[in-house]
């Protein structure tokens, strides 16, 4: 089995990314697993080149600081040539209708002027990411399931039309309750690309800022904590965050606090302690650009080498190269 997933530097890494994805990637720890910063995916809408480059470097550092071994990470654009070639092959395997049917494309393109063509073709690049590395298991959030299904369909189609090259991947979804909600608006999930970041806790936020964000968290008209995710999403979110960080369950945590104030402080403390080593190690790595560059180059070389035979076989089988 090979697990493989990516995170897009469309914003700074936030608590939901860490608790829902990165910390699990680090804990799973398979010898063949690979994780990457999908910077090429952050260009499908208006973007700032310097900002993107900075966030990609920062995210690479966060992945390593979170405990994913340095030899299991890479940055996508370091494989731009291989991925560009494979994306083209897969675009010749994918129908226009299949791409246009993607829910995320329809949602993001709606009402937008000058939609980039890459917004339509981005799931094919994502298929190339997955198929180049021969991944079998792709841990992603629900919103990415359809894209992994597309990668699955394209792998099958290529294999049966031209010859067996690709491993057919499957999406691995997180268990229910693994979703962290925005502290200022608990009806939506915490997201790195939210414009107003008052309710978004970033992995590199200073501890005092984390505490302030928790103090301002939106709750409800009650005053004593209880775990009712449907009726009281704000408090449920705090309980879930605290439970994940302390290795207990939300109902168990609920019984320990008599006021919302105490619960908010406890959740803030738990998050600050959980993120502290990650934040410190990330800042250390960012201070040592030489080491980070060395890690990045080695990761890119490994990932490129690993995918090379699939790319050359696919080119040959499709009648090119
Ligand atoms: P994204 O930030 O949408 O690029 O997601 C990167 C990874 O983080 C995906 O695997 C998501 O499922 C996960 N993730 C993002 N936001 C949250 C959240 N609020 N709660 C839990 N997991 C999240
Ligand atoms: N598109 C994914 C996201 O926005 C990130 C991603 C890019 C990815 N390529 C991938 C995830 C390949 C898994 C496998 O979250």
Coordinates of C-alpha atoms and ligand atoms in Angstrom, one line a residue:
X1 CA 0.0 0.0 0.0
X2 CA 1.1 3.5 -0.8
X3 CA -0.6 6.5 0.8
X4 CA -0.3 9.8 -1.1
X5 CA -1.8 13.2 -0.6
X6 CA -1.2 16.9 -1.2
X7 CA -2.0 20.2 0.4
X8 CA -2.4 23.4 -1.7
X9 CA -0.7 26.6 -0.5
X10 CA -3.8 28.8 -1.3
X11 CA -3.4 30.2 2.3
X12 CA -1.5 29.5 5.4
X13 CA -1.8 26.1 7.1
X14 CA -4.6 26.2 9.6
X15 CA -5.7 24.0 12.6
X16 CA -8.2 22.0 10.5
X17 CA -5.4 21.0 8.0
X18 CA -3.2 19.9 10.9
X19 CA -5.8 18.0 12.9
X20 CA -7.8 16.6 10.0
X21 CA -5.0 15.8 7.6
X22 CA -1.3 16.5 8.4
X23 CA -1.1 15.0 11.9
X24 CA -2.7 11.8 10.5
X25 CA -0.4 11.6 7.6
X26 CA 2.5 11.9 10.1
X27 CA 1.0 9.2 12.3
X28 CA 0.2 6.7 9.6
X29 CA 3.9 6.5 8.7
X30 CA 4.0 3.9 6.0
X31 CA 7.5 3.4 4.5
X32 CA 6.2 4.0 1.0
X33 CA 3.9 7.0 1.7
X34 CA 4.5 10.4 0.1
X35 CA 3.1 13.8 0.7
X36 CA 3.5 17.0 -1.2
X37 CA 2.8 20.7 -1.4
X38 CA 0.6 21.2 -4.5
X39 CA 1.7 24.7 -5.5
X40 CA 0.7 24.2 -9.1
X41 CA -2.9 23.8 -7.9
X42 CA -2.8 27.3 -6.3
X43 CA -2.7 29.0 -9.7
X44 CA -6.2 28.2 -11.0
X45 CA -7.5 31.6 -9.8
X46 CA -5.8 35.0 -9.5
X47 CA -2.7 34.5 -7.5
X48 CA 0.4 36.4 -6.4
X49 CA 3.6 34.7 -7.5
X50 CA 5.8 35.8 -4.6
X51 CA 3.1 35.0 -2.0
X52 CA 2.7 31.6 -3.5
X53 CA 6.4 30.8 -3.4
X54 CA 6.6 31.9 0.2
X55 CA 3.6 29.8 1.3
X56 CA 4.8 26.7 -0.6
X57 CA 8.2 26.9 1.3
X58 CA 6.3 27.4 4.6
X59 CA 4.0 24.5 4.0
X60 CA 7.0 22.2 3.2
X61 CA 8.5 23.2 6.5
X62 CA 5.1 22.6 8.3
X63 CA 4.9 19.1 6.9
X64 CA 8.4 18.1 8.1
X65 CA 7.9 19.9 11.4
X66 CA 4.7 17.9 11.9
X67 CA 6.7 14.7 11.9
X68 CA 6.5 13.5 8.3
X69 CA 10.0 12.2 7.5
X70 CA 11.9 14.7 5.3
X71 CA 12.4 11.9 2.7
X72 CA 8.7 11.5 2.3
X73 CA 7.8 15.0 1.2
X74 CA 8.3 17.1 -2.0
X75 CA 7.0 20.3 -3.7
X76 CA 4.9 19.7 -6.8
X77 CA 6.4 22.3 -9.1
X78 CA 9.8 20.6 -8.8
X79 CA 8.2 17.9 -10.9
X80 CA 6.5 20.4 -13.3
X81 CA 8.0 18.8 -16.4
X82 CA 7.0 15.2 -15.6
X83 CA 3.6 16.3 -14.4
X84 CA 3.0 18.5 -17.5
X85 CA 3.7 15.6 -19.8
X86 CA 1.5 13.2 -17.8
X87 CA -1.3 15.7 -17.6
X88 CA -1.3 16.0 -21.3
X89 CA -1.5 12.2 -21.7
X90 CA -4.4 12.1 -19.2
X91 CA -6.2 15.0 -20.9
X92 CA -6.1 12.8 -24.0
X93 CA -7.8 10.1 -21.9
X94 CA -10.4 12.3 -20.3
X95 CA -13.5 13.7 -22.0
X96 CA -14.5 17.3 -21.8
X97 CA -17.8 16.4 -20.2
X98 CA -16.1 14.5 -17.4
X99 CA -14.0 17.5 -16.5
X100 CA -16.9 19.9 -16.8
X101 CA -19.0 17.8 -14.5
X102 CA -16.7 18.3 -11.5
X103 CA -18.7 19.9 -8.7
X104 CA -15.7 22.1 -7.5
X105 CA -15.3 23.4 -11.0
X106 CA -18.9 24.3 -11.3
X107 CA -19.0 26.0 -7.9
X108 CA -15.8 28.0 -8.4
X109 CA -16.5 29.0 -12.0
X110 CA -20.0 30.2 -11.3
X111 CA -20.4 33.9 -11.9
X112 CA -16.6 34.4 -12.5
X113 CA -15.3 36.4 -15.4
X114 CA -12.2 35.1 -17.2
X115 CA -12.2 31.6 -15.7
X116 CA -8.8 30.1 -16.2
X117 CA -8.7 27.0 -18.3
X118 CA -6.6 25.4 -15.5
X119 CA -9.7 25.6 -13.2
X120 CA -11.3 23.1 -15.5
X121 CA -8.3 20.9 -16.1
X122 CA -6.9 20.9 -12.5
X123 CA -8.5 17.6 -11.6
X124 CA -6.5 16.0 -14.5
X125 CA -3.3 17.4 -13.0
X126 CA -4.4 16.0 -9.7
X127 CA -4.8 12.6 -11.5
X128 CA -1.3 13.0 -12.8
X129 CA 0.0 13.7 -9.3
X130 CA -1.5 10.5 -8.1
X131 CA -0.9 8.2 -11.1
X132 CA 2.7 9.3 -11.6
X133 CA 3.6 8.1 -8.0
X134 CA 1.6 4.8 -8.3
X135 CA -0.5 5.7 -5.2
X136 CA -3.0 3.2 -4.0
X137 CA -4.7 5.1 -1.1
X138 CA -5.4 8.8 -1.3
X139 CA -6.5 10.4 2.0
X140 CA -8.6 13.5 1.2
X141 CA -11.6 15.4 2.5
X142 CA -15.0 14.8 1.1
X143 CA -14.7 17.7 -1.4
X144 CA -11.8 15.9 -3.2
X145 CA -13.5 12.6 -3.5
X146 CA -14.9 13.3 -7.0
X147 CA -11.4 14.2 -8.2
X148 CA -9.9 11.0 -6.9
X149 CA -12.8 9.1 -8.6
X150 CA -11.7 10.8 -11.8
X151 CA -8.1 9.7 -11.3
X152 CA -9.5 6.2 -10.8
X153 CA -11.5 6.3 -14.0
X154 CA -8.6 7.6 -16.0
X155 CA -6.2 5.0 -14.7
X156 CA -8.7 2.2 -15.6
X157 CA -9.3 3.7 -19.0
X158 CA -5.7 4.1 -19.9
X159 CA -4.8 0.6 -18.6
X160 CA -7.5 -1.1 -20.6
X161 CA -7.1 1.0 -23.8
X162 CA -3.3 1.2 -24.1
X163 CA -1.8 -1.2 -21.6
X164 CA -1.3 -1.7 -17.9
X165 CA 0.7 1.1 -16.4
X166 CA -1.2 2.8 -13.6
X167 CA -2.2 1.6 -10.1
X168 CA -5.9 2.3 -9.7
X169 CA -6.2 4.6 -6.6
X170 CA -8.9 4.9 -4.1
X171 CA -10.0 7.8 -1.9
X172 CA -9.7 7.3 1.8
X173 CA -12.0 9.7 3.7
X174 CA -11.6 10.8 7.3
X175 CA -14.0 9.5 9.8
X176 CA -17.1 11.6 10.7
X177 CA -16.4 14.4 13.2
X178 CA -12.9 15.0 11.8
X179 CA -14.0 18.4 10.5
X180 CA -12.8 21.5 12.4
X181 CA -15.2 24.5 12.1
X182 CA -14.5 28.2 11.9
X183 CA -14.5 29.7 15.4
X184 CA -16.3 32.8 14.3
X185 CA -18.9 31.0 12.1
X186 CA -19.3 27.4 13.2
X187 CA -21.7 26.7 10.3
X188 CA -18.7 26.6 7.9
X189 CA -15.5 24.6 8.1
X190 CA -12.2 26.2 9.1
X191 CA -10.4 27.1 5.8
X192 CA -7.1 28.5 4.9
X193 CA -8.6 30.6 2.1
X194 CA -11.3 32.3 4.2
X195 CA -10.9 36.1 3.8
X196 CA -11.8 37.0 7.3
X197 CA -9.4 35.0 9.5
X198 CA -10.8 36.0 12.9
X199 CA -12.2 32.4 13.4
X200 CA -9.3 30.6 11.7
X201 CA -6.4 29.4 13.8
X202 CA -3.2 29.2 11.8
X203 CA -0.4 26.7 12.7
X204 CA 2.1 29.6 12.9
X205 CA -0.1 32.0 15.0
X206 CA 1.5 33.2 18.2
X207 CA 0.1 31.6 21.3
X208 CA -1.5 34.8 22.5
X209 CA -3.3 35.2 19.2
X210 CA -4.6 31.7 19.4
X211 CA -5.9 32.4 22.9
X212 CA -7.7 35.6 21.7
X213 CA -9.3 33.7 18.8
X214 CA -10.7 31.1 21.2
X215 CA -11.9 33.7 23.6
X216 CA -13.9 35.3 20.8
X217 CA -15.3 32.0 19.5
X218 CA -19.0 32.1 18.7
X219 CA -21.1 29.8 21.0
X220 CA -24.8 30.2 21.8
X221 CA -27.2 31.5 24.4
X222 CA -26.6 28.7 26.9
X223 CA -23.8 28.9 29.5
X224 CA -22.9 25.3 30.5
X225 CA -21.1 23.1 27.9
X226 CA -22.9 20.0 26.5
X227 CA -22.2 18.1 23.3
X228 CA -25.0 18.7 20.8
X229 CA -23.3 19.0 17.4
X230 CA -26.6 19.8 15.5
X231 CA -28.2 22.3 18.0
X232 CA -25.0 23.9 19.4
X233 CA -22.3 23.7 16.7
X234 CA -20.0 26.3 18.2
X235 CA -19.6 24.6 21.6
X236 CA -19.5 21.2 19.9
X237 CA -16.6 22.5 17.8
X238 CA -14.7 23.6 20.9
X239 CA -15.3 20.2 22.6
X240 CA -14.2 18.3 19.5
X241 CA -11.0 20.4 19.2
X242 CA -10.2 19.9 22.8
X243 CA -11.0 16.2 22.7
X244 CA -8.7 15.6 19.6
X245 CA -5.9 17.5 21.2
X246 CA -6.1 15.6 24.5
X247 CA -7.0 12.2 23.2
X248 CA -10.5 12.0 24.8
X249 CA -14.1 12.3 23.5
X250 CA -16.3 15.4 23.2
X251 CA -19.0 14.1 25.7
X252 CA -16.2 13.2 28.2
X253 CA -14.7 16.7 27.9
X254 CA -18.1 18.4 28.2
X255 CA -18.6 17.0 31.7
X256 CA -15.4 18.6 32.9
X257 CA -16.3 22.3 32.4
X258 CA -19.0 24.4 34.1
X259 CA -18.7 27.5 31.9
X260 CA -18.0 28.5 28.3
X261 CA -15.1 30.7 29.5
X262 CA -13.3 27.8 31.1
X263 CA -13.9 25.6 28.1
X264 CA -12.5 28.2 25.7
X265 CA -9.4 28.6 27.8
X266 CA -8.9 24.9 28.0
X267 CA -9.3 24.5 24.3
X268 CA -6.9 27.3 23.6
X269 CA -4.3 25.8 26.0
X270 CA -4.7 22.4 24.4
X271 CA -4.3 23.8 20.9
X272 CA -1.3 26.0 21.9
X273 CA 0.5 22.9 23.4
X274 CA -0.4 20.7 20.4
X275 CA 0.9 23.3 17.9
X276 CA 3.9 24.5 19.9
X277 CA 6.5 21.9 18.7
X278 CA 5.2 22.2 15.2
X279 CA 5.4 26.0 15.2
X280 CA 8.8 26.0 16.8
X281 CA 10.3 23.4 14.4
X282 CA 8.8 25.1 11.4
X283 CA 10.3 28.5 12.4
X284 CA 13.7 26.7 12.9
X285 CA 13.5 25.2 9.5
X286 CA 12.5 28.5 7.8
X287 CA 15.5 30.0 9.5
X288 CA 17.8 27.4 7.9
X289 CA 17.0 27.8 4.2
X290 CA 20.1 25.8 3.2
X291 CA 18.7 22.7 5.0
X292 CA 15.3 23.3 3.6
X293 CA 16.7 23.6 0.1
X294 CA 18.7 20.4 0.5
X295 CA 15.5 18.5 1.7
X296 CA 13.5 19.9 -1.1
X297 CA 16.0 18.9 -3.8
X298 CA 16.3 15.4 -2.4
X299 CA 12.6 15.0 -2.2
X300 CA 12.1 16.2 -5.8
X301 CA 14.8 13.8 -7.1
X302 CA 13.3 10.9 -5.3
X303 CA 9.7 11.6 -6.5
X304 CA 10.8 12.2 -10.1
X305 CA 12.8 9.0 -10.1
X306 CA 10.0 7.0 -8.6
X307 CA 7.5 8.1 -11.3
X308 CA 9.9 8.0 -14.3
X309 CA 9.1 4.5 -15.5
X310 CA 5.4 5.1 -15.5
X311 CA 5.7 8.3 -17.5
X312 CA 8.0 6.7 -20.1
X313 CA 5.7 3.6 -20.4
X314 CA 2.6 5.8 -20.7
X315 CA 4.3 7.9 -23.5
X316 CA 5.4 4.8 -25.3
X317 CA 2.0 3.0 -25.1
X318 CA 0.0 6.0 -26.2
X319 CA 2.2 6.3 -29.3
X320 CA 4.7 8.9 -28.4
X321 CA 8.3 9.1 -27.3
Ligands
LIG1 P1 -7.5 22.2 1.9 O1 -7.2 23.2 3.0 O2 -9.0 22.3 1.5 O3 -6.6 22.3 0.8 O4 -7.4 20.8 2.5 C1 -6.1 20.1 2.8 C2 -6.4 18.9 3.7 O5 -6.8 19.4 5.0 C3 -7.5 18.0 3.2 O6 -7.2 16.7 3.4 C4 -8.7 18.5 4.0 O7 -9.6 17.4 4.2 C5 -8.1 18.9 5.4 N1 -8.9 20.0 6.0 C6 -9.0 21.2 5.5 N2 -9.8 22.0 6.3 C7 -10.2 21.1 7.3 C8 -11.0 21.3 8.5 N3 -11.6 22.5 8.7 N4 -11.2 20.2 9.3 C9 -10.6 19.0 9.0 N5 -9.8 18.8 8.0 C10 -9.6 19.8 7.1
LIG2 N1 -6.6 19.2 -4.8 C1 -6.3 18.9 -3.4 C2 -6.9 19.9 -2.5 O1 -7.1 21.1 -2.9 C3 -4.8 18.8 -3.2 C4 -4.2 17.8 -4.1 C5 -3.6 18.1 -5.3 C6 -4.1 16.4 -3.9 N2 -3.1 16.9 -5.8 C7 -3.5 15.9 -5.0 C8 -4.6 15.6 -2.9 C9 -3.3 14.5 -5.1 C10 -4.4 14.2 -3.0 C11 -3.8 13.7 -4.1 O2 -7.0 19.7 -1.3

